[in-house]
CSV table of C-alpha atoms and ligand atoms in Angstrom, one decimal:
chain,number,residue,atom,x,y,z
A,1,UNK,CA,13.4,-8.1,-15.6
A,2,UNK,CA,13.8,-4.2,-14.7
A,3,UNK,CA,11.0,-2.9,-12.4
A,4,UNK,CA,11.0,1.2,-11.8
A,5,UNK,CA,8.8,1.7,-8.6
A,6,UNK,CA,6.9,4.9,-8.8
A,7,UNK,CA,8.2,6.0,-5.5
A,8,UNK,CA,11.1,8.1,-3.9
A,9,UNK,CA,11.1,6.4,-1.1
A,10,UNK,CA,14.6,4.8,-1.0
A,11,UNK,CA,12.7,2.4,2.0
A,12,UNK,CA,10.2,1.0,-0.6
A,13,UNK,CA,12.4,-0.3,-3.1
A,14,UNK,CA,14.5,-1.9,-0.9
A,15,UNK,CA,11.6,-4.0,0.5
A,16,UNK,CA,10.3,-4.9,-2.6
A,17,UNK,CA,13.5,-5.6,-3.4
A,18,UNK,CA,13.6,-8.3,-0.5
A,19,UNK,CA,10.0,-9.3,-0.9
A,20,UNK,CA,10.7,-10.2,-4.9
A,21,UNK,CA,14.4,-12.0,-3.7
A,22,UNK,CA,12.2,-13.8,-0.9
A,23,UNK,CA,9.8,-15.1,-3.5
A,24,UNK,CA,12.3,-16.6,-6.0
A,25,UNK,CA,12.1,-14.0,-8.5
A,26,UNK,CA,15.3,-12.9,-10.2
A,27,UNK,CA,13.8,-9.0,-10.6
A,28,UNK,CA,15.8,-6.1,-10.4
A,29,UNK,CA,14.2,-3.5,-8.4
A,30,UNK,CA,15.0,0.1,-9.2
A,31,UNK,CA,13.5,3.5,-7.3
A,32,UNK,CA,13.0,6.2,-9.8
A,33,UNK,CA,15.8,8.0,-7.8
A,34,UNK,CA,17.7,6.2,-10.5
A,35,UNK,CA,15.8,7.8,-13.0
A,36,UNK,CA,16.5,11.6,-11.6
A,37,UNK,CA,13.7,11.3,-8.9
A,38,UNK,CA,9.4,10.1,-9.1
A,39,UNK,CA,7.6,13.1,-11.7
A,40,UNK,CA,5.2,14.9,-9.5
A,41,UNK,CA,2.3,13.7,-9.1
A,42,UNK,CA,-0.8,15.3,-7.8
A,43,UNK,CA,-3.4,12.5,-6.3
A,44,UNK,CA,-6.0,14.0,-7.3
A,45,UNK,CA,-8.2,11.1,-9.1
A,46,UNK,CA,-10.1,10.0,-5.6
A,47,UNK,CA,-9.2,6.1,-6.1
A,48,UNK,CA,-6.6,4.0,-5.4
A,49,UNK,CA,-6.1,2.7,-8.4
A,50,UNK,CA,-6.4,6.1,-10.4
A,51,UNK,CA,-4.0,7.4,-8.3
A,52,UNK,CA,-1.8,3.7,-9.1
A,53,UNK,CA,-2.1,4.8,-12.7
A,54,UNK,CA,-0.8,8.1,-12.6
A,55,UNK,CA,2.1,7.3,-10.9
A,56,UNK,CA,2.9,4.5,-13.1
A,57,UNK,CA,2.5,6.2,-15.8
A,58,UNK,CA,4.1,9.4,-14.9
A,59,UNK,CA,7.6,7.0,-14.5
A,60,UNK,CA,6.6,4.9,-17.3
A,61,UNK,CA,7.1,7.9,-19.6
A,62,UNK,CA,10.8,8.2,-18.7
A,63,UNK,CA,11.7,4.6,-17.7
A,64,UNK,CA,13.8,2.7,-20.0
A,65,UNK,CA,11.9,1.2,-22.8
A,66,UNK,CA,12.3,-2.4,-21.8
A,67,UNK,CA,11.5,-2.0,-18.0
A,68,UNK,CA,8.6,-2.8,-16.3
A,69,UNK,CA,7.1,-0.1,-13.3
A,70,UNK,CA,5.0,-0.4,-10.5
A,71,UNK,CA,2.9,1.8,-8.2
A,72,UNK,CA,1.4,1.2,-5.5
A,73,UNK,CA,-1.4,2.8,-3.0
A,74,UNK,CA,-2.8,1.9,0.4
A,75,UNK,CA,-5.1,3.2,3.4
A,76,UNK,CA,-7.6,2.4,5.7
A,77,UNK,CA,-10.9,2.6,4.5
A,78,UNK,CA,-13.6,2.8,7.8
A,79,UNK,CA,-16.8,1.3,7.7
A,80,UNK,CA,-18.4,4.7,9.8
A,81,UNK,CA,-17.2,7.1,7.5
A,82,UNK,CA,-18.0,5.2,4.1
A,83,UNK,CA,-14.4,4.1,3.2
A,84,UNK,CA,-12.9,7.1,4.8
A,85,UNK,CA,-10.1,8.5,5.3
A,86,UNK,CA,-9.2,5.9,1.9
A,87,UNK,CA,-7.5,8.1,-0.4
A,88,UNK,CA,-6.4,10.8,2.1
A,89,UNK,CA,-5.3,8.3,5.2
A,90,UNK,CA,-1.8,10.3,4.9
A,91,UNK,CA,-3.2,13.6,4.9
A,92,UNK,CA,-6.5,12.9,6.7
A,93,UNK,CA,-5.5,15.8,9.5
A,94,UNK,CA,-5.0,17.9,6.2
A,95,UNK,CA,-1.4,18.2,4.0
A,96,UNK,CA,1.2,17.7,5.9
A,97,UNK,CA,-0.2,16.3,9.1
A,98,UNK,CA,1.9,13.4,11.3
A,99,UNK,CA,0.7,10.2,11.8
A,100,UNK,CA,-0.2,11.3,15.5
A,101,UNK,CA,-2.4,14.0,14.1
A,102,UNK,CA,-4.2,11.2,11.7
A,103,UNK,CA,-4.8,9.0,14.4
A,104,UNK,CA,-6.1,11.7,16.7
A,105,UNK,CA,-8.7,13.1,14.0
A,106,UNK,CA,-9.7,9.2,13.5
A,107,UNK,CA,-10.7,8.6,17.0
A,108,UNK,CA,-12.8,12.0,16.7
A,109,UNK,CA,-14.8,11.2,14.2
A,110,UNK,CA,-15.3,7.5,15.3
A,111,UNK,CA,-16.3,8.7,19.0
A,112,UNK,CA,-19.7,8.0,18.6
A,113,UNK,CA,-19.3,4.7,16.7
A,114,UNK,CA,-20.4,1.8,18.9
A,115,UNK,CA,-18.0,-1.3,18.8
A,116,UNK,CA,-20.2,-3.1,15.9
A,117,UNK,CA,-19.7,0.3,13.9
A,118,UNK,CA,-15.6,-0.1,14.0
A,119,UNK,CA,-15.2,-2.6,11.5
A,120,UNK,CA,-12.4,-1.2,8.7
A,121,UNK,CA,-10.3,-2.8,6.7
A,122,UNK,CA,-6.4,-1.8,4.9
A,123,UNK,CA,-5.9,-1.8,1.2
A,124,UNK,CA,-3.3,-1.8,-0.8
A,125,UNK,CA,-3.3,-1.2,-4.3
A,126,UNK,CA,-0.4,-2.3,-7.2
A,127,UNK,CA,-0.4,-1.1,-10.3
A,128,UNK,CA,2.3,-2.5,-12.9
A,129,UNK,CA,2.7,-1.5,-16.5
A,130,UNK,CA,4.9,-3.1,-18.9
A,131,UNK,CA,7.1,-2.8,-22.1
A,132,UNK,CA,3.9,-2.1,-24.0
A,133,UNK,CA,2.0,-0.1,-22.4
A,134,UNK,CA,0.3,-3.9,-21.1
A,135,UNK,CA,-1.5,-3.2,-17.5
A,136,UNK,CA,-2.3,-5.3,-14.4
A,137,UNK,CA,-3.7,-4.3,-11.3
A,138,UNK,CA,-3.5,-6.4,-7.5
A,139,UNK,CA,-5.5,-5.9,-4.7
A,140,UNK,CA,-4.8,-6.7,-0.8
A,141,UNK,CA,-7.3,-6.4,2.0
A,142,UNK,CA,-6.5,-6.8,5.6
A,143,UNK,CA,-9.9,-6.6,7.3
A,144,UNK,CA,-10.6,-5.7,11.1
A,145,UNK,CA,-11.2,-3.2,13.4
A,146,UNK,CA,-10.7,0.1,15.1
A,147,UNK,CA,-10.0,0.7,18.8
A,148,UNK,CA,-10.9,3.4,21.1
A,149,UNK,CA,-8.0,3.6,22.1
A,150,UNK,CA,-3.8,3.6,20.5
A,151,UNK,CA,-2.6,0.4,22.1
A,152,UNK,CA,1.6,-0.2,20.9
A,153,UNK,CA,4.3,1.3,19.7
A,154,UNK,CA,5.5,-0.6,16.4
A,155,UNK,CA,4.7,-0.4,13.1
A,156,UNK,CA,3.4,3.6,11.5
A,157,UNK,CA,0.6,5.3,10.4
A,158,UNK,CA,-3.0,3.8,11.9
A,159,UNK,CA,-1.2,0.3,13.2
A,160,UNK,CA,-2.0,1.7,17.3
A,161,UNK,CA,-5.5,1.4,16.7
A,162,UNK,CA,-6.1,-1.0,13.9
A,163,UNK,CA,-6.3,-5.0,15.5
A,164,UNK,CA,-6.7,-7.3,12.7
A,165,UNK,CA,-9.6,-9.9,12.3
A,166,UNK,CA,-8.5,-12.7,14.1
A,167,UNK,CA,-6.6,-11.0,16.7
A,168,UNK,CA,-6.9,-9.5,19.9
A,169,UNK,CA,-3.7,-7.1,19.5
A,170,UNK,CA,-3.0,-4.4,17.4
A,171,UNK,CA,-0.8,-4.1,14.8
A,172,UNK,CA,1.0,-1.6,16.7
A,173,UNK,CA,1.3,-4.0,18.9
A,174,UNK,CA,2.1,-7.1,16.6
A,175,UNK,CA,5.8,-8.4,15.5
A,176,UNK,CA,6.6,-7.0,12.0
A,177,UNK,CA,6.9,-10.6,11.0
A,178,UNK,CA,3.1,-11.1,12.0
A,179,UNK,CA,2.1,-7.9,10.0
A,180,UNK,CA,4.2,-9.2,7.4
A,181,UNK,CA,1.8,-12.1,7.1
A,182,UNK,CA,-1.5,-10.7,6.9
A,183,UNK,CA,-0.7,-7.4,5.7
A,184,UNK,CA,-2.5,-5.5,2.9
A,185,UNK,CA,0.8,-4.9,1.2
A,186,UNK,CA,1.7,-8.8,1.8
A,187,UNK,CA,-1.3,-9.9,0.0
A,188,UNK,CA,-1.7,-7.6,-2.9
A,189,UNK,CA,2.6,-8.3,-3.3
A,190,UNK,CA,0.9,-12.4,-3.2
A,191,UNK,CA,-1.3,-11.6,-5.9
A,192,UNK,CA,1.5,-9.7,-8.1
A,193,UNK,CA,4.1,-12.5,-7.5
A,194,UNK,CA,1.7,-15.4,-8.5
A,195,UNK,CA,0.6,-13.2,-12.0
A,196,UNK,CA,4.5,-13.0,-12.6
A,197,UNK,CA,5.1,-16.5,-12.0
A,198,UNK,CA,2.0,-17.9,-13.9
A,199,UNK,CA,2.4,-15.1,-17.0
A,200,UNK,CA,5.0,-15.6,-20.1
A,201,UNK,CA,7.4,-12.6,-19.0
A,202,UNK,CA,10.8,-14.3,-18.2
A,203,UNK,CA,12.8,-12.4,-16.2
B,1,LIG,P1,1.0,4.7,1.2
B,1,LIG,O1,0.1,4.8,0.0
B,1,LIG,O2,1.6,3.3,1.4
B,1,LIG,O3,2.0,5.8,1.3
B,1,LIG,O4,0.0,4.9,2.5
B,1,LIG,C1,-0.8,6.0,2.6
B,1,LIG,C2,-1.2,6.1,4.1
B,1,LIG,O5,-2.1,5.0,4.5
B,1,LIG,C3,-0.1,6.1,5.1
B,1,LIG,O6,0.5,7.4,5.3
B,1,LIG,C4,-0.8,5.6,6.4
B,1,LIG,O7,-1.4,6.6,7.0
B,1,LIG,C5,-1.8,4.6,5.8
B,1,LIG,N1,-1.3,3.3,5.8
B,1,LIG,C6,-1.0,2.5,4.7
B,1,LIG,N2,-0.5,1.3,5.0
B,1,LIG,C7,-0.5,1.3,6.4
B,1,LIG,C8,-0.1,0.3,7.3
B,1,LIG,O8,0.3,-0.8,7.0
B,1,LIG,N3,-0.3,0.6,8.6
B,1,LIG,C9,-0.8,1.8,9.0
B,1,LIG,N4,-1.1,2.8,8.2
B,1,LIG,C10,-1.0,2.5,6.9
């Protein structure tokens, strides 16, 4: 089986790439580099899975007939600000903004939240659309909660101030192997690999 991800990011199809080889499955991940670069998209529905579907469906309109493609979508959603950042987590400082500036604007407007008010959790989305026009969607949830504070160095985006249920470090402070394990991205990737394995499409 071809797969297009709806991404440019070179990064992201190789570790799907690896995350489909580690699971046994014989699919051939392509970035829609291959296909003259990802269609612009503007991310303008509000929901993960919107945005998923117009992504997929911007590459599924000029992947090869045969393939199947994939989008995905992910953020923090915080209990104190009603799901918030969500949607925006990349640009919650505004377009364009660094992780640093994300994080900084998060501890703002969580200042006043008292430890029982921290609770968040990380979700990613997957979005996969085959040969005809057939659609499936994957969810991943990795719950927890947000510190004061940024405490480590790995990982990107919120991982400094995000320790996961269960835990007492962050995920910036975590081995990627641990993330690996209860990620967001891990678990929706579960959920996509299982459909695949249990559905008819032979690869
Ligand atoms: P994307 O949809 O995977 O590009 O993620 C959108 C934004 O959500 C990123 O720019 C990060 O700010 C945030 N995010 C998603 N996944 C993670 C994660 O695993 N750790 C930290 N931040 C994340």
């Amino acid at each position: 089986m071809d797969l297009y991800l709806a991404t440019s990011n070179a990064h992201k199809a190789e570790e799907f790439g690896r995350m489909f080889a580690q699971a046994g499955l014989a699919i051939k991940v392509h970035s829609a580099k291959e296909l003259g670069g990802m269609p612009y998209v503007e991310e303008i529905t509000g929901t993960f899975t919107g945005n998923c579907r117009l992504k997929a469906e911007a590459l599924r309109r000029i992947a090869p007939p045969k393939s199947w493609v994939l989008a995905d979508d992910s953020g923090l959603c915080c209990d104190a600000l009603q799901g918030g950042p969500g949607v925006d987590s990349a640009i919650y400082a505004g377009k364009g903004a660094t992780d640093a500036q994300n994080r900084t604007k998060l501890l703002d407007a969580l200042k006043k939240a008292p430890a029982h008010k921290r609770g968040a959790r990380f979700e990613c989305h997957l979005l996969i659309i085959g040969p005809n026009r057939e659609e499936q969607k994957f969810l991943g949830q990795c719950w927890g909660r947000i510190l004061e504070q940024e405490v480590g160095t790995e990982g990107f985006g919120y991982d400094s101030l995000f320790v996961p249920s269960g835990f007492e470090k962050t995920f910036g402070e975590l081995s990627p192997q641990t993330k690996d394990k209860l990620s967001h991205r891990a678990k929706a990737f579960a959920h996509l690999v299982n459909w695949i394995k249990q559905s008819e499409i032979r690869l």
